[in-house]
Amino acid sequence: MNFCPHTQEDIKEMCSVCNVNEVDDLFKDLPVEEINFKKLGKGISEHEGYNHILDLAKKNNLISYHFIGAGLYDHIIPSVVDFVASRSEFYTAYTPYQPECSQGTLQALFEYQTAICNLTDLEVTNASLYDGGTALAEAVLMSLRITRREKIIMDKSVNPIYRNIVKTYLKFLPYELIEVETNGIEPDFDKIKFMLDSDVACFVFQNPTFYGSVHDWTELVNFAHEKGILAVSSVYPISLGIVKTPGQMGVDIATGEGQSLGNPLSFGGPYFGFLVTKKAYIRNMPGRIVGETLDRNNKKAYVLTLQAREQHIKRHRATSNICSNEGLCALRALVYLCSLGKNGLKELAQINFSKSEYMKKKLIELGLNIKNNATTFNEFVVEFNKPAKEIFLALLSKNIAFGVPLYLFGGSEKDILINITEKMSKEKIDNVCSILEAML
Amino acid sequence: MNFCPHTQEDIKEMCSVCNVNEVDDLFKDLPVEEINFKKLGKGISEHEGYNHILDLAKKNNLISYHFIGAGLYDHIIPSVVDFVASRSEFYTAYTPYQPECSQGTLQALFEYQTAICNLTDLEVTNASLYDGGTALAEAVLMSLRITRREKIIMDKSVNPIYRNIVKTYLKFLPYELIEVETNGIEPDFDKIKFMLDSDVACFVFQNPTFYGSVHDWTELVNFAHEKGILAVSSVYPISLGIVKTPGQMGVDIATGEGQSLGNPLSFGGPYFGFLVTKKAYIRNMPGRIVGETLDRNNKKAYVLTLQAREQHIKRHRATSNICSNEGLCALRALVYLCSLGKNGLKELAQINFSKSEYMKKKLIELGLNIKNNATTFNEFVVEFNKPAKEIFLALLSKNIAFGVPLYLFGGSEKDILINITEKMSKEKIDNVCSILEAML
Amino acid sequence: MKLIFEESKSGRKSFNLPESDVNLKDFPGELSRSELNLPEVSELDLIRHFINLSRLNFSVDTQFYPLGSCTMKYNPKILEKAANIPEFLNLHPFLSILPDSIDRCKGALELISDFQDILCEITGMDYATINPMAGAHGELTGIMIISSYHKSRNSKRTKVIVPDSSHGTNPASASMVGYEVVTIPSNSEGEMDVDELKKHLDTDVAAVMMTCPNTLGLFEKNIKEISDLAHSVGALMYYDGANLNAIMGKVRPGDLGFDVIHVNVHKTFGTPHGGGGPGAGPVGVKKFLEDFLPIPRVKREGDSLVVVSNSDKSIGHISSFFGNFAVILKAYLYIKLLGTEGIKYSAEMAVLNANYVMNRLKGYLKLPYDRTCMHECVFSLSEMAKKGASALDFAKFLIDRGFHPPTIYFPLIVKEAFMIEPTETESKETLDKFIGAIIDAVKLAEQNPVAFKELPKTTVISRPDETKAAKDLVVKA
Amino acid sequence: MKLIFEESKSGRKSFNLPESDVNLKDFPGELSRSELNLPEVSELDLIRHFINLSRLNFSVDTQFYPLGSCTMKYNPKILEKAANIPEFLNLHPFLSILPDSIDRCKGALELISDFQDILCEITGMDYATINPMAGAHGELTGIMIISSYHKSRNSKRTKVIVPDSSHGTNPASASMVGYEVVTIPSNSEGEMDVDELKKHLDTDVAAVMMTCPNTLGLFEKNIKEISDLAHSVGALMYYDGANLNAIMGKVRPGDLGFDVIHVNVHKTFGTPHGGGGPGAGPVGVKKFLEDFLPIPRVKREGDSLVVVSNSDKSIGHISSFFGNFAVILKAYLYIKLLGTEGIKYSAEMAVLNANYVMNRLKGYLKLPYDRTCMHECVFSLSEMAKKGASALDFAKFLIDRGFHPPTIYFPLIVKEAFMIEPTETESKETLDKFIGAIIDAVKLAEQNPVAFKELPKTTVISRPDETKAAKDLVVKA
């Protein structure tokens, strides 16, 4: 099938207006090439197409429950989120270049910016970036622009995939990236501090760390500031229902993966990244920004602002090449945050924390070692007395995906990163622990 | 959870405006009764509630495919139907009593009325009734009002459930209902004709019949008209893509089950019934009617019209007690019909017919007898040489629901009513036939 | 906007069917239909037409909708999601009666059974059916049950009593079951006049149909006396559940003496109204009426569920299967979400909201029955109408202010009735804005009532000519 | 409309969490956050806020949206339904790399692999990745691949060439990969000036980035010559797929000499734009670039699929997993629906529609490059602007007529550019109405250009002060 409405008469009439005999005459500038389609067959009806996707979906041999987090989390999504995001006027609109016919999107993004600033205790943010990893990379690039320095210090308890993304973004550019080894699985504050000299543009950390540990980075941030170094962090937004914020710690540029705020896992995307900073740095920020103003009748209005930073105006001198962002995912996050509200997000964070503590206790009772030396939020590392892969596969055979074995990221063969959200019931925790008990 | 927004302060303030100390004071007119809830527990969150429904859903031990029709059909529903019907402004609105803020619903229903009239070749219809059975009952009551006669003749090849509904509606009223035995499974035209005397208000038939047979009832309708008798029919709307219409046959009141027009099976409902008649009878018609008019600026507008027939004005002398109808299901039908359009519905009907003919041929090749003596549309009766229940259960054990054994409705022990829609693939037909072959 | 038929162009098409995998056969010509006129439009034009049409409506999701006697409360979004679960959506109801197929629809039957039980618990009844497809259909079913009951006792009764404040469906339903309708006037308190009732109560009376609280939003304080009186002559008490939202969890119709009830699930249990349905009108009865319930019926027998599809005493089928099952599914989930405390709390907040609006407005509008109301309050705008601003004018004024108007001219016993039902899901801020708008309308009525005639000004049409509509009768394109 | 933060009231709540089934523990105070300011609203108020907000937008589903260079075609509804299938929606991407878990996500991997193959087939490439999350991200990825390729050959190249009509993302992406950007002017035909190009082509050039048809909607007739010239100095050809919609199924970038391409799936493959994303920018490369593709990568090995998550030559991660998978799912389904003939037909109709609009309007508006266009046409309103009606004024006029304005002031090389892209999904009737509105605007510009300054009049706001916005910088409540 296709979605073109023209009848044969329409086409005839229109060709005549175009002074051509047939549509192909309009393609006379193109070289004639034979295209031999082998893979893509004949068009099909939507019924067949949907069933084809359904058949593919059924090929995913689903697990019954899982403890996988590692940056992407399985949280409850309120029904209102899908409902709002599926409104025609939101999801089939374009970037709000024409403010008069885009106040819906513009106001929603302004509200989103407000929510993200409030969540992180920082002052300005954009209307979203691609994801948590690229947001961190953009923050690093931003710090290089701001400081005009050329060295980046990155703690190794930052999500290893994010670190890879940062490396990808940097490896074509003349900057030096130094990664600082952890002490066990915790950040080595002394070592980082030692690296912070006046050549450094920024130091990069994550809180909670990839391993789930929560730290207060304030002291290190203050130390960095004394040397003119920016503090760049990545943060898990759900944790901010309860955990000390980047703003409170004095962070200059906070970033994060927005997935957990009302976006389904969807095998990797779409999600969105956020980047929040201090007002002073707004002109160095990448991405679109919505600002408040007045219209010709002095009525409050919202517009895209500071567009002169962007690629469609500034071209190769732009703050980033980003054009389309993840607006609809940001809208989902806004609806999510409004749905939970101030107390709901706090309660959610507390439940995540409490359930995770419960599981830690159960594992300790089994004689296992929790490797985190710090407070954790809803994720932690458990050490087994045998290869983690063995444990993982044994539970997988029971349709349970038991976290992320850390050898996959160069960690110990015996460690597994375990995540617990509000979706995980006590019953399931007890169940998996009793299976483990029998295995150990 | 509940959906009440008030904070404790709101409640306090509002109580004070109401001059009461607490909300319970507003209930002082009520006798105090202790209610002991045992079954209904504490409120739950939407996440738990949804999972509860999901758990129930999973308890339905699904069949893999089926040949069940018998008045309710498994047709493809275009994706646009759900999309339009889930618009807030359609599905959370009320009956369009205030035309200025209901033109969306009103125009859509006017379009629906147009589509149904065009489909049936009749002149006027209402904005929907409950379902096919009650629509038929309302049509019978209508014929009694129009003719002021007291006898109804009903062919027994009308859907037995509809016949039951008609009987339920009539049994409290002083009218005589005579059901005419079929000849085999076909209507006995001579017998019906014989019954049509001048006491008769209407004769009732179904086309295609419950057994799937298509007849031309024109002659009998003309005969009835000569005696002042109304012809009332029930019709399967999808068949009207191809089958001679009630209007062409001169039918006075045509009714039908609207389910097949874009409404999912949903274990019985919601569906909708339609009732279409000649303009002369519009004031005797039950239900809401949308009419076109002009507004104070001479702009075209739609309103509910002829409300004086209805219960909220005419009370016990109303044409029916119906108040809420099935407006959203009627909207679905409209979107469905617009989506298929004139050629699509014809094509759909032809595919249904052709697949059904294919299966008939396959069954005949197996030596089985098709009991219909007439042309069939997409449903027919096949006779086995052993109890139908046995056949049905054998196929059920392979997760195939093989039609409706007619002994359930007082038919032969060996007959099964088989329905084929566009969803049924040749492969499945071949498959079920080869299973049957092995069994016979 | 143009009609979609006017947007049609020959040869266009929105939906594509899968190609047939069998050879197409021609249907016999002599049995074939004439030319079929349905719109031919592309998928985009179809979507644009209907999405833009929808934008011409007011709705609960976009506006406050205080339509008295209609209970336009919020429809939780999770209900829609739940009703779209494929294992219910694609379930054929015939599975409930086909041989050995009951486990193919076990979840659905369990849901029905649980809903019936909970409905009984909330209403104080013993057995229930979900088969009626709307409130009025529930009334019809209920009156049929009552009629069958009397017949089973060889008691020939001919009348049904209703108060003059009743919904039109009450007399209409009674009439469809062949009863003569006797109307009892309301007393000065806005309640059924018990003395008048006594005059008409005799052994010809099959039932007394009551709405409680009644359509004036007032609780019938004599309801137990009325029940006793009715029962004393062998008549049954029918409860029109339209206003159950006001008392659920607080008092149960069954405990007040009612024998049969119906519930409008969209009014009470949060299911959407759909611009005119689908609703559902489940019916509950006391034990002695069980046998008369319609078929098919889901019944618990020991630990398992059975479907009764034949029963001598039953009134028979009033729908093909289990009525509007998917609507009941939503109502069921709604009740489960609320739980016992939420059910009761909702009633309390509905009543608080109505009393708040009543108290804030009674200095501006005439309140014919000045007492504590339940979930709705009814003003009379007759004095305003004398000044030139009718209830209809007020309604149009409110539309321009972004509010759906209250119900007007009902109940019939109040002149220029103006019936406000805020529901429990509206915030004080919304009520305050609405109250402010009405006060503005009152001021306008005093200063310049003629101005109303030009309203509404913000809508696509204004004051359509209803007489012309009824005279010209253009009911299709 | 009020901000949702202004509608907040302490203590209100929309969403209820399931109660915790473990004892709640307090988080350590010294690590705890400060007061959190998020809105506190009921579910109804939340819904009403956002649904009413949505109504302030124009969108494809409600209006014609001929925004040049953005390809706002119809987004089939079935795509949304398909992306909501729970087995994909709830699938954790880590399953693709966890031990022995590949069969847990087999369907997803198969979809990715099939999409990659079909994308290669349509574009004439050999290998593809779906990891880039938007068109510009695809450019970045593509240029990184090119840079890695040159580095692997120890070829130090410092420049990337772009035409002056290019999208801003082209130079910005090249710049982010550390390249110096050289801009080549367009010739009088609206195409890249080949003589100018020759002057700049040397062994310092890493790539030539081209959009074809270019942003003037014109096919670059010298494209093969340009490719040959670039290749002759060892530079690679980069294809910006923004305008692929014009030629898909007719000619393949790979056959024109391009080595790397990206595709904007919302522009070409019917996925919705979401008011600013999510998009997806899958990248295709010729065989010799395979090793440089980003990780993780889905690859067919014999009969089975593998996920490559480590590769020395790869540019590395540019997203955590498979980019915007669910967007790719929609694009995949869209392509499957269209099939080979639909792909080609869509391009043909897109081009027909653009030429129709161009021919109908060229008597009214100045056409700087008067030749057959492809999927879009660019007028210059500079003469109108002299009379007092700028491209911006025309845009506002169209808003009042219910059309989303075309793209204005881009490409930068056309003064007062007015760039119309009708797309293939619009009907002749819609185009005619739009053309009529523009002709009306031309008349108004001639008769009373001042009148434009008051437009638009039908929207909630009109002509917001952008200077004030940039000066005051209020970017949160």
CSV table of N, CA, C and O in Angstrom, one decimal, chain D residues 155-186:
chain,number,residue,atom,x,y,z
D,155,SER,N,46.3,8.7,6.3
D,155,SER,CA,46.1,9.8,5.4
D,155,SER,C,45.5,11.0,6.3
D,155,SER,O,44.4,10.9,6.8
D,156,LYS,N,46.3,12.0,6.4
D,156,LYS,CA,45.9,13.1,7.3
D,156,LYS,C,45.2,14.1,6.5
D,156,LYS,O,45.8,14.8,5.6
D,157,ARG,N,43.9,14.2,6.7
D,157,ARG,CA,43.1,15.1,5.9
D,157,ARG,C,42.4,16.1,6.8
D,157,ARG,O,42.1,15.7,8.0
D,158,THR,N,42.3,17.3,6.4
D,158,THR,CA,41.8,18.3,7.4
D,158,THR,C,40.6,19.1,7.0
D,158,THR,O,40.0,19.8,7.8
D,159,LYS,N,40.1,18.8,5.8
D,159,LYS,CA,39.0,19.6,5.3
D,159,LYS,C,37.8,18.8,4.9
D,159,LYS,O,37.9,17.7,4.4
D,160,VAL,N,36.6,19.4,5.0
D,160,VAL,CA,35.4,18.8,4.5
D,160,VAL,C,34.7,19.9,3.6
D,160,VAL,O,34.7,21.1,4.0
D,161,ILE,N,34.3,19.5,2.5
D,161,ILE,CA,33.7,20.5,1.6
D,161,ILE,C,32.1,20.4,1.6
D,161,ILE,O,31.6,19.2,1.6
D,162,VAL,N,31.5,21.5,1.7
D,162,VAL,CA,30.0,21.5,1.6
D,162,VAL,C,29.6,22.6,0.7
D,162,VAL,O,30.3,23.6,0.5
D,163,PRO,N,28.4,22.5,0.0
D,163,PRO,CA,27.9,23.6,-0.8
D,163,PRO,C,27.3,24.6,0.1
D,163,PRO,O,26.9,24.4,1.2
D,164,ASP,N,27.2,25.9,-0.5
D,164,ASP,CA,26.6,26.9,0.3
D,164,ASP,C,25.1,26.8,0.6
D,164,ASP,O,24.5,27.4,1.4
D,165,SER,N,24.5,25.9,-0.1
D,165,SER,CA,23.1,25.6,0.1
D,165,SER,C,22.8,24.5,1.1
D,165,SER,O,21.7,24.2,1.4
D,166,SER,N,23.9,24.0,1.7
D,166,SER,CA,23.7,22.9,2.6
D,166,SER,C,23.0,23.2,3.9
D,166,SER,O,22.9,24.4,4.3
D,167,HIS,N,22.4,22.2,4.5
D,167,HIS,CA,21.9,22.3,5.8
D,167,HIS,C,23.0,22.7,6.8
D,167,HIS,O,24.1,22.2,6.7
D,168,GLY,N,22.6,23.5,7.8
D,168,GLY,CA,23.6,23.9,8.8
D,168,GLY,C,24.3,22.7,9.5
D,168,GLY,O,25.4,22.8,10.0
D,169,THR,N,23.6,21.6,9.6
D,169,THR,CA,24.1,20.4,10.3
D,169,THR,C,25.4,19.9,9.6
D,169,THR,O,26.3,19.4,10.2
D,170,ASN,N,25.5,20.1,8.3
D,170,ASN,CA,26.6,19.5,7.5
D,170,ASN,C,27.9,20.2,8.0
D,170,ASN,O,28.8,19.5,8.5
D,171,PRO,N,28.1,21.5,7.9
D,171,PRO,CA,29.3,22.1,8.5
D,171,PRO,C,29.5,21.8,10.0
D,171,PRO,O,30.6,21.6,10.4
D,172,ALA,N,28.3,21.9,10.7
D,172,ALA,CA,28.4,21.7,12.2
D,172,ALA,C,28.9,20.3,12.5
D,172,ALA,O,29.8,20.1,13.4
D,173,SER,N,28.5,19.3,11.8
D,173,SER,CA,28.9,17.9,12.0
D,173,SER,C,30.4,17.8,11.7
D,173,SER,O,31.2,17.2,12.4
D,174,ALA,N,30.8,18.3,10.5
D,174,ALA,CA,32.2,18.2,10.1
D,174,ALA,C,33.1,18.9,11.1
D,174,ALA,O,34.1,18.3,11.5
D,175,SER,N,32.6,20.0,11.6
D,175,SER,CA,33.4,20.7,12.6
D,175,SER,C,33.5,20.0,13.9
D,175,SER,O,34.6,20.0,14.6
D,176,MET,N,32.5,19.2,14.3
D,176,MET,CA,32.6,18.5,15.5
D,176,MET,C,33.5,17.3,15.4
D,176,MET,O,34.0,16.7,16.4
D,177,VAL,N,33.9,16.9,14.2
D,177,VAL,CA,34.8,15.8,14.0
D,177,VAL,C,36.2,16.4,13.7
D,177,VAL,O,37.2,15.8,13.4
D,178,GLY,N,36.3,17.8,13.9
D,178,GLY,CA,37.6,18.4,13.9
D,178,GLY,C,38.0,18.9,12.5
D,178,GLY,O,39.2,19.3,12.3
D,179,TYR,N,37.1,18.9,11.6
D,179,TYR,CA,37.5,19.3,10.2
D,179,TYR,C,37.2,20.8,10.0
D,179,TYR,O,36.3,21.4,10.6
D,180,GLU,N,38.1,21.3,9.2
D,180,GLU,CA,37.9,22.7,8.7
D,180,GLU,C,36.8,22.6,7.6
D,180,GLU,O,36.8,21.6,6.8
D,181,VAL,N,35.9,23.5,7.5
D,181,VAL,CA,34.8,23.5,6.5
D,181,VAL,C,35.1,24.4,5.4
D,181,VAL,O,35.4,25.6,5.6
D,182,VAL,N,35.0,23.9,4.2
D,182,VAL,CA,35.2,24.7,3.0
D,182,VAL,C,33.8,24.8,2.3
D,182,VAL,O,33.2,23.7,2.0
D,183,THR,N,33.4,26.0,2.0
D,183,THR,CA,32.0,26.1,1.4
D,183,THR,C,32.2,26.5,-0.1
D,183,THR,O,32.9,27.4,-0.4
D,184,ILE,N,31.4,25.8,-0.9
D,184,ILE,CA,31.5,26.0,-2.4
D,184,ILE,C,30.2,26.7,-2.8
D,184,ILE,O,29.1,26.3,-2.4
D,185,PRO,N,30.3,27.8,-3.5
D,185,PRO,CA,29.1,28.5,-3.9
D,185,PRO,C,28.3,27.7,-5.0
D,185,PRO,O,28.8,26.9,-5.6
D,186,SER,N,27.0,28.1,-5.1
D,186,SER,CA,26.2,27.5,-6.1
D,186,SER,C,26.3,28.3,-7.4
D,186,SER,O,26.5,29.5,-7.4
